[in-house]
PDB file of C-alpha atoms in Angstrom:
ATOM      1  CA  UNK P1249      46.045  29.861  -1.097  1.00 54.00           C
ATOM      2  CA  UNK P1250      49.401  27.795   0.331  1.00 60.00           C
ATOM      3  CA  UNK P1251      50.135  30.357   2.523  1.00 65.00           C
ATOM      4  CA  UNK P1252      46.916  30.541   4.052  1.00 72.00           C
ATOM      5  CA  UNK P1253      47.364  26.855   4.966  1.00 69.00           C
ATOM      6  CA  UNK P1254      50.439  28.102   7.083  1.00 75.00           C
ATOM      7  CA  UNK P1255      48.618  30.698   9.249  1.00 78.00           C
ATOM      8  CA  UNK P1256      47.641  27.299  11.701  1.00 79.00           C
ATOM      9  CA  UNK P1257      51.208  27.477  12.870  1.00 84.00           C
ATOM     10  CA  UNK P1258      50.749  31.292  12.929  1.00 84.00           C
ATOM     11  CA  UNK P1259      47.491  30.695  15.038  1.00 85.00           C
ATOM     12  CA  UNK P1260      49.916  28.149  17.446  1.00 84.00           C
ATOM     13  CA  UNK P1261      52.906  30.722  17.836  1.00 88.00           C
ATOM     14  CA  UNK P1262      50.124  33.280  18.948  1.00 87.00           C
ATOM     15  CA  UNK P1263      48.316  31.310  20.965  1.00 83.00           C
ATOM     16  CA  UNK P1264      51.570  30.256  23.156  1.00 81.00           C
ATOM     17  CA  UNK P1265      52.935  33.967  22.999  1.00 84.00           C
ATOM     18  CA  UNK P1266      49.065  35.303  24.762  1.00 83.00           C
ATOM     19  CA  UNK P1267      49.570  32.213  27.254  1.00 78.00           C
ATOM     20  CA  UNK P1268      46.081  31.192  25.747  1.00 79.00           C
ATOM     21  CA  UNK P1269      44.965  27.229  26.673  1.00 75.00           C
ATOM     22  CA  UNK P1270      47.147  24.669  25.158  1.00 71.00           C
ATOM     23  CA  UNK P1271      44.592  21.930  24.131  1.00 71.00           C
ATOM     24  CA  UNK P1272      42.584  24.937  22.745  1.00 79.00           C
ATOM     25  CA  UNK P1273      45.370  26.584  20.431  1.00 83.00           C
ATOM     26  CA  UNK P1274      46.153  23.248  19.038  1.00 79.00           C
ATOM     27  CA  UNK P1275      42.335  22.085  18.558  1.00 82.00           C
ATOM     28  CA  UNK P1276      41.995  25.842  16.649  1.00 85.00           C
ATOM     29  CA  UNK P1277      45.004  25.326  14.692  1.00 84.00           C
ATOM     30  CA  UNK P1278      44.061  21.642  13.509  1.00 82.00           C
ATOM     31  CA  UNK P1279      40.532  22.541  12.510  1.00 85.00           C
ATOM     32  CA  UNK P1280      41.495  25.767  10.485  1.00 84.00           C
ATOM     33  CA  UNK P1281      44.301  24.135   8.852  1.00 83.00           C
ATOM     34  CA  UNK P1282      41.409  21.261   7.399  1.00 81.00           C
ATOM     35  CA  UNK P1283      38.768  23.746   6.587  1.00 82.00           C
ATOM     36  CA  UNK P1284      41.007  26.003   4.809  1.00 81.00           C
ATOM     37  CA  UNK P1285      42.769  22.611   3.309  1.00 79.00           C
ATOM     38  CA  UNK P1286      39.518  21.735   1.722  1.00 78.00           C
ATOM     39  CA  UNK P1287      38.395  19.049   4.291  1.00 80.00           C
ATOM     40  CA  UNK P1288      34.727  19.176   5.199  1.00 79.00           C
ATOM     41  CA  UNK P1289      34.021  18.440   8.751  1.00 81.00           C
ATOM     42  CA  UNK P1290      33.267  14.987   8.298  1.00 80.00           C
ATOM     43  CA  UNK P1291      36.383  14.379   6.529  1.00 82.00           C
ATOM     44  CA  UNK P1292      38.665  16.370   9.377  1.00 76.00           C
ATOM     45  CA  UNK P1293      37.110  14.132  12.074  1.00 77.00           C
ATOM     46  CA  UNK P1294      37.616  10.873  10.215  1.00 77.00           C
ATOM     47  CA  UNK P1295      41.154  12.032   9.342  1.00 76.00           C
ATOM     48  CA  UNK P1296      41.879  13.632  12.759  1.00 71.00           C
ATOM     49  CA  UNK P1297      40.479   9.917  14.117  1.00 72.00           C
ATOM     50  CA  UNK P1298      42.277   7.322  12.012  1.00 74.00           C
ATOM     51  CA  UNK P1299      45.678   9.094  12.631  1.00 66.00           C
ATOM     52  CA  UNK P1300      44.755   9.077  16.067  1.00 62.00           C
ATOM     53  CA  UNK P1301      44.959   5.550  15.811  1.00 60.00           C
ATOM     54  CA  UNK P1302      47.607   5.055  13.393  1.00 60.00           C
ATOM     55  CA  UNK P1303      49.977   7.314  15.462  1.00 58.00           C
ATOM     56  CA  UNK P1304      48.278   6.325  18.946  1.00 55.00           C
ATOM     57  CA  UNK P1305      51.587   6.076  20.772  1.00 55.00           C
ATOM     58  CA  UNK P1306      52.530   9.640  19.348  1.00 54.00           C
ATOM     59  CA  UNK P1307      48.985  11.214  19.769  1.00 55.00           C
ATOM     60  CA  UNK P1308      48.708  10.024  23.376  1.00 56.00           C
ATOM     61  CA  UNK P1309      52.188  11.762  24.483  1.00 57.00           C
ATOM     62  CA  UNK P1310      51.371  14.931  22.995  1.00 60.00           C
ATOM     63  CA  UNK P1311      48.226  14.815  24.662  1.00 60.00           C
ATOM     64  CA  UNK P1312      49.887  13.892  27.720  1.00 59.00           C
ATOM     65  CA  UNK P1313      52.233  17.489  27.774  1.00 59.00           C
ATOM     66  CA  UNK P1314      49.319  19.680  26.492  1.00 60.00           C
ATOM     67  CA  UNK P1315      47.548  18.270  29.973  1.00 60.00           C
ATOM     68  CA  UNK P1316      49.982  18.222  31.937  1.00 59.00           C
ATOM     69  CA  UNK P1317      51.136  22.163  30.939  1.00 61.00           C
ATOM     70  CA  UNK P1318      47.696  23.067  31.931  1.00 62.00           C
ATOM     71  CA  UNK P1319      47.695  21.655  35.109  1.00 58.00           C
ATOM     72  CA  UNK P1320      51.286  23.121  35.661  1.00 59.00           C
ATOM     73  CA  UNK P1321      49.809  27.123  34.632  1.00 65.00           C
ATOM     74  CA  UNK P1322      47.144  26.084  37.093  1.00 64.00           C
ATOM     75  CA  UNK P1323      49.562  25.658  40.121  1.00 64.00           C
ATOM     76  CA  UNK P1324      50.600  21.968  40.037  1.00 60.00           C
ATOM     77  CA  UNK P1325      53.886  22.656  40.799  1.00 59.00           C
ATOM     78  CA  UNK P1326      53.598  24.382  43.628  1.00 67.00           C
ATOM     79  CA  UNK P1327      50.933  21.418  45.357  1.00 67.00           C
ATOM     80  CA  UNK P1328      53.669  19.386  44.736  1.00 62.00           C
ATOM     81  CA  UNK P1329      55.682  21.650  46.694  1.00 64.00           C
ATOM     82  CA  UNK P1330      53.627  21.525  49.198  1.00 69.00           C
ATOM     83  CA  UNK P1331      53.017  18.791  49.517  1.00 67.00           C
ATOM     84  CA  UNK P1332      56.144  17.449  50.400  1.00 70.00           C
ATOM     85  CA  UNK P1333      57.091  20.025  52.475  1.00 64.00           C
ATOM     86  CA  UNK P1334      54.108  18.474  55.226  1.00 67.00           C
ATOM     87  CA  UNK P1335      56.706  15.764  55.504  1.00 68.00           C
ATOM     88  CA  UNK P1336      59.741  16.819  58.139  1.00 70.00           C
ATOM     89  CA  UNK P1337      62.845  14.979  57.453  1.00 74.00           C
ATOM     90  CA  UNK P1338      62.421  14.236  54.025  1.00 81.00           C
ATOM     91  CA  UNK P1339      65.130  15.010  51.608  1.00 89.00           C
ATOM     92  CA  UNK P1340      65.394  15.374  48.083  1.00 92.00           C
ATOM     93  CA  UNK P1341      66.985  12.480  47.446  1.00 93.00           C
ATOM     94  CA  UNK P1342      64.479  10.375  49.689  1.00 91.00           C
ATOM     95  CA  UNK P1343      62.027  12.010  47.293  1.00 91.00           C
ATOM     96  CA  UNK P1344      63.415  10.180  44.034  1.00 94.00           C
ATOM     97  CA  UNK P1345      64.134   7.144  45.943  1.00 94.00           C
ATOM     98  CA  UNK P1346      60.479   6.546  46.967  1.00 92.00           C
ATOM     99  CA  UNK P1347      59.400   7.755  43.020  1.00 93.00           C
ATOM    100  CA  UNK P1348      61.899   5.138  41.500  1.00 94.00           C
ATOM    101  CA  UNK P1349      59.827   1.927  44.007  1.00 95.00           C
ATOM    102  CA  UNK P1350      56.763   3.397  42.314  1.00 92.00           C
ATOM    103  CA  UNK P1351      57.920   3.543  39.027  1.00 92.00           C
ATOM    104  CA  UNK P1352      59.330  -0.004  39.228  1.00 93.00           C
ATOM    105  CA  UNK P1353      56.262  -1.541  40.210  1.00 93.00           C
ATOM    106  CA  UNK P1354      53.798   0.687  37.603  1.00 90.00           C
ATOM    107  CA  UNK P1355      56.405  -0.698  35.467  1.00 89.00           C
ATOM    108  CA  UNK P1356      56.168  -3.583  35.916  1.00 89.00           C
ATOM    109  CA  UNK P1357      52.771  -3.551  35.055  1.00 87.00           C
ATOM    110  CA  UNK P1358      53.299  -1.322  31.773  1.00 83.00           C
ATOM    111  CA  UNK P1359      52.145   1.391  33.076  1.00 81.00           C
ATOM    112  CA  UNK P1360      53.940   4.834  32.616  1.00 76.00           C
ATOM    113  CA  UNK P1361      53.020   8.232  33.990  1.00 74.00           C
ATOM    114  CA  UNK P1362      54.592  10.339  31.071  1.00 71.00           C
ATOM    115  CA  UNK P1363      58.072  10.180  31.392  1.00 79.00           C
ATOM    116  CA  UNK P1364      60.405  12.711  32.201  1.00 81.00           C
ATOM    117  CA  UNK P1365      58.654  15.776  30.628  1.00 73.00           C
ATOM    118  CA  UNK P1366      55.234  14.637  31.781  1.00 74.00           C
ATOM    119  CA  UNK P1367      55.702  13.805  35.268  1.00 80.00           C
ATOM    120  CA  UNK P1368      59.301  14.030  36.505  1.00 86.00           C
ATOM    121  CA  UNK P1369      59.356  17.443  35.757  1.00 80.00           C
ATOM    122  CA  UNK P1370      56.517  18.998  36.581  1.00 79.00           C
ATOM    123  CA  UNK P1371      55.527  16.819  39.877  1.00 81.00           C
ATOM    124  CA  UNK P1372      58.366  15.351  41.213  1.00 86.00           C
ATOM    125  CA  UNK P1373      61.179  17.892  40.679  1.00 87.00           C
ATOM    126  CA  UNK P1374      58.659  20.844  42.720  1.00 85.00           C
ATOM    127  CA  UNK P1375      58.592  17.823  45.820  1.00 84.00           C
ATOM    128  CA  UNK P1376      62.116  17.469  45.149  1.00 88.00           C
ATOM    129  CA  UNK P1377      62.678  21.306  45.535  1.00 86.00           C
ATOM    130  CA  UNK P1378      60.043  21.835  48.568  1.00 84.00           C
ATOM    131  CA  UNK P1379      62.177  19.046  51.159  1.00 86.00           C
ATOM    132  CA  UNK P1380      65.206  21.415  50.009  1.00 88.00           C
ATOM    133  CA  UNK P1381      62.840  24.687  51.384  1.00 84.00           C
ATOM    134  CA  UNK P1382      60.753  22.633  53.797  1.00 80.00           C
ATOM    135  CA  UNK P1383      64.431  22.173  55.769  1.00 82.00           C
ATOM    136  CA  UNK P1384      64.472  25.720  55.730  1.00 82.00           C
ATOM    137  CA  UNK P1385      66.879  26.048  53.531  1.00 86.00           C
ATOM    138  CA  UNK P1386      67.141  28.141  50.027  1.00 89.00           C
ATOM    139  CA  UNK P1387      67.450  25.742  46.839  1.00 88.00           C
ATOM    140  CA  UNK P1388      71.418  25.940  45.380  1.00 93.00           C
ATOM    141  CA  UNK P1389      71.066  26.197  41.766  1.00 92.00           C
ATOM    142  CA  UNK P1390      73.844  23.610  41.245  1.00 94.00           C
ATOM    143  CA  UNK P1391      72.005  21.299  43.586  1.00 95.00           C
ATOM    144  CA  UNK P1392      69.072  21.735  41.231  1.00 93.00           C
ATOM    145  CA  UNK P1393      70.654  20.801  38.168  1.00 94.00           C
ATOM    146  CA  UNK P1394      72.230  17.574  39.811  1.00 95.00           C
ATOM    147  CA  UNK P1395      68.670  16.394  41.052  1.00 94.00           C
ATOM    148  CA  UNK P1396      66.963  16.762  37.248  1.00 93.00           C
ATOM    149  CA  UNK P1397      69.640  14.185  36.090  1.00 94.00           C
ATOM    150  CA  UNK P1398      69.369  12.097  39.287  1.00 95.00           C
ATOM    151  CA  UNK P1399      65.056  12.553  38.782  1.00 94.00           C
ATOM    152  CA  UNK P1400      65.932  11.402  34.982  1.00 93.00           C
ATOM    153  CA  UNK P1401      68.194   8.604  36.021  1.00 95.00           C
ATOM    154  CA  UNK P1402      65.626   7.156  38.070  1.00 95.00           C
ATOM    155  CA  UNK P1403      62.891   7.297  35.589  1.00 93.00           C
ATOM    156  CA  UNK P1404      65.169   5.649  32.687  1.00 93.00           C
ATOM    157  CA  UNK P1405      66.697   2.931  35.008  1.00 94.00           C
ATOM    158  CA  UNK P1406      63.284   1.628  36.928  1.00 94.00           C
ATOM    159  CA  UNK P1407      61.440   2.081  33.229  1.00 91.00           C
ATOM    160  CA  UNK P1408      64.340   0.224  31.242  1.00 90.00           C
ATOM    161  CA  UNK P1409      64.233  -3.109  33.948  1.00 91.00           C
ATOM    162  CA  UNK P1410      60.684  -2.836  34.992  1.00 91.00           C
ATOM    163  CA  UNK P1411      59.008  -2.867  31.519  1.00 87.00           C
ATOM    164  CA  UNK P1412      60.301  -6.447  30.928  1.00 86.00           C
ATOM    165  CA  UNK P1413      58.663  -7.446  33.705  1.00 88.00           C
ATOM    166  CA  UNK P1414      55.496  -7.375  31.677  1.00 86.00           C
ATOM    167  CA  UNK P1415      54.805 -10.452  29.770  1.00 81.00           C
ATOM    168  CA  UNK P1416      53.864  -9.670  26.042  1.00 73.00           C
ATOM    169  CA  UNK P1417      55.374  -6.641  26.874  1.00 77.00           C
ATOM    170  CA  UNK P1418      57.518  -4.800  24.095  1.00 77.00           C
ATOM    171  CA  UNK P1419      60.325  -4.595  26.387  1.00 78.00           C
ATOM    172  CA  UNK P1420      60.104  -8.278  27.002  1.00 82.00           C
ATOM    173  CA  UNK P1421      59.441  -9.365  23.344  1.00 83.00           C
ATOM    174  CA  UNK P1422      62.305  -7.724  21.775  1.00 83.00           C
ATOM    175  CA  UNK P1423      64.584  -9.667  24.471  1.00 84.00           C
ATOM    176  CA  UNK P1424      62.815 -12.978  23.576  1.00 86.00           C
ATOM    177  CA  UNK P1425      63.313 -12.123  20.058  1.00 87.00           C
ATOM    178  CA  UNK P1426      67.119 -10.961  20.568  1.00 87.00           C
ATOM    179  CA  UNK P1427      67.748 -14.295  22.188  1.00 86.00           C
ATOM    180  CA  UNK P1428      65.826 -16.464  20.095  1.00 88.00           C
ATOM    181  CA  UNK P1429      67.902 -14.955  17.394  1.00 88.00           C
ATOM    182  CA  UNK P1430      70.813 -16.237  19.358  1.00 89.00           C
ATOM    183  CA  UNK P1431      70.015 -19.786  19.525  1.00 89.00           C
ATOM    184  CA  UNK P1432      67.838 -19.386  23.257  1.00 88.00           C
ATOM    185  CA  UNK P1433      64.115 -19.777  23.204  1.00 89.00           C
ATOM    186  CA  UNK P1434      62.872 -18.689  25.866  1.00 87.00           C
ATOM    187  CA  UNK P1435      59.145 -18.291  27.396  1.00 88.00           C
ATOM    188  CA  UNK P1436      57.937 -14.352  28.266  1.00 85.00           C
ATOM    189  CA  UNK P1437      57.283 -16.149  32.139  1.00 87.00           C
ATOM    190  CA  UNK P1438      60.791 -17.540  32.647  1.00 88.00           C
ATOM    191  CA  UNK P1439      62.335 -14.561  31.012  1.00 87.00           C
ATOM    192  CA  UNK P1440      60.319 -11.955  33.745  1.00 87.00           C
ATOM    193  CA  UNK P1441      60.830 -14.739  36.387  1.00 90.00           C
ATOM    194  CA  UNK P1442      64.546 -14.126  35.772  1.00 89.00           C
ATOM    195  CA  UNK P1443      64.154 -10.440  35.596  1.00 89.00           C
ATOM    196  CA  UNK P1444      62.908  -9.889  39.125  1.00 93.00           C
ATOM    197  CA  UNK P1445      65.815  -9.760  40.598  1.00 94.00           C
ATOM    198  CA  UNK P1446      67.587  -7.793  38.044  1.00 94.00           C
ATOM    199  CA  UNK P1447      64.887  -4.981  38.586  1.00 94.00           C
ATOM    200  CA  UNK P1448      65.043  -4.692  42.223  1.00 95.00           C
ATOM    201  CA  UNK P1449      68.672  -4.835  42.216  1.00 96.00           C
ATOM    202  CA  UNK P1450      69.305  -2.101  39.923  1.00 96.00           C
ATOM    203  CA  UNK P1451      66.049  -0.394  41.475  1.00 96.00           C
ATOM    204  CA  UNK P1452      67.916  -0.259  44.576  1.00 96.00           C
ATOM    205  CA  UNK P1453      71.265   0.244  44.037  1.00 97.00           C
ATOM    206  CA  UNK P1454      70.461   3.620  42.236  1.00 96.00           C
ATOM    207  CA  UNK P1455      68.274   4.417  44.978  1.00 96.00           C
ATOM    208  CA  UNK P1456      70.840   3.760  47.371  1.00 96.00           C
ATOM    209  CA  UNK P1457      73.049   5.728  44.890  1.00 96.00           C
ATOM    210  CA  UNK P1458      71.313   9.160  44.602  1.00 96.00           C
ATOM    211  CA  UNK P1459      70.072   8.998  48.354  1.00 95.00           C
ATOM    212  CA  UNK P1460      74.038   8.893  49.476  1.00 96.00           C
ATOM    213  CA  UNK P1461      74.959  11.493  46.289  1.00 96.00           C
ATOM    214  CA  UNK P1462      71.984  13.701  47.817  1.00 95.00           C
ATOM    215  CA  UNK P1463      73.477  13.642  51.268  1.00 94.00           C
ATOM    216  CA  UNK P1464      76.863  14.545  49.858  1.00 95.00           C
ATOM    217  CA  UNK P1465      75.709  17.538  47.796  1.00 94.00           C
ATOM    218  CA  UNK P1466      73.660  19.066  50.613  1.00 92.00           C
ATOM    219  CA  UNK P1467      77.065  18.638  52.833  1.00 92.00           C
ATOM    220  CA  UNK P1468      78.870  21.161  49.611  1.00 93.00           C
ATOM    221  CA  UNK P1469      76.098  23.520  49.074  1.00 90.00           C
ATOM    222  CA  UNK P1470      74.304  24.097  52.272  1.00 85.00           C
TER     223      UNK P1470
END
């Protein structure tokens, strides 16, 4: 009987192997693994629900990637593609520049768009790529690799300063708490008052940063 609790991570692996639906495979594996763990329906739903909750932060990231896979097998990353490749002139590096002054304003407003694995890679890395083909050129593997750390970079750095921004905040609470624990007490206004400028500093000296580091490796690959 233990081993038939496993076959939900049997039911998974298959799933993913046949390239079934995502949200599906896990929904099928979840509601097997109760049943067959002695949950009645009502019980799976209350249990599936209050860990929902409990783990809300968790629950809402995986439900992020099993979304965002399905709109990738469904050709996201190719509209992406394209549509940056409408845009003549636009580099790569122009690209992440113009995602990091979004990102630091949703930001600044707590709002995130999935992070690296559920929206750097699969929107703006495929934009990123199509200004490399839209200049009629044929994407350097090396040059690649460079822009997914430079994509990263941005995300991390507008994310780390703009999320203080935010009063009540965690961001900005655990910096009112650090310095409070220092002898500074300090309101959540004056502390994203004083953070302003630290944001669009750092926002644009990275910008500025990969833009000139784009230039340079289009220069040594192309």
């Amino acid at each position: 009987m233990e081993l038939i609790k496993l076959l939900g991570i049997v039911i998974v692996i298959a799933g993913f192997a046949l390239k079934l639906d995502s949200i599906l495979i896990i929904a099928a594996a979840m509601i097997f693994t109760g049943l067959v763990g002695g949950l009645d329906p009502v019980t799976l739903l209350e249990t599936v629900g209050s860990n929902f909750i409990a783990n809300r932060n968790m629950a809402i990231f995986i439900l992020i990637m099993l979304v965002t896979g399905t709109l990738e097998r469904n050709g996201l990353r190719e509209a992406a593609a394209a549509l940056i490749g409408r845009f003549k002139g636009a580099t790569s590096g122009l690209v992440i520049g113009i995602y990091g002054i979004m990102r630091a304003i949703f930001a600044a407003f707590n709002v995130g768009f999935g992070g690296v694995a559920g929206f750097v890679r699969p929107v703006i890395m495929p934009m990123a790529e199509g200004a490399i083909t839209a200049s009629g050129k044929k994407p350097h593997e090396n040059h690649l690799e460079e822009l997914k750390g430079m994509a990263a970079g941005m995300e991390n750095v507008t994310w780390f300063f703009g999320q203080v921004l935010f009063v009540g905040g965690s961001g900005a609470i655990l910096v009112q708490n650090t310095l409070a624990g220092l002898g500074y007490e300090v309101e959540l206004g004056s502390l994203a008052a004083v953070e302003i400028p630290v944001c669009v500093i750092a926002t644009a000296i990275t910008i500025i940063f990969y833009y000139l580091k784009d230039r340079y490796l289009i220069k040594k690959y192309y």
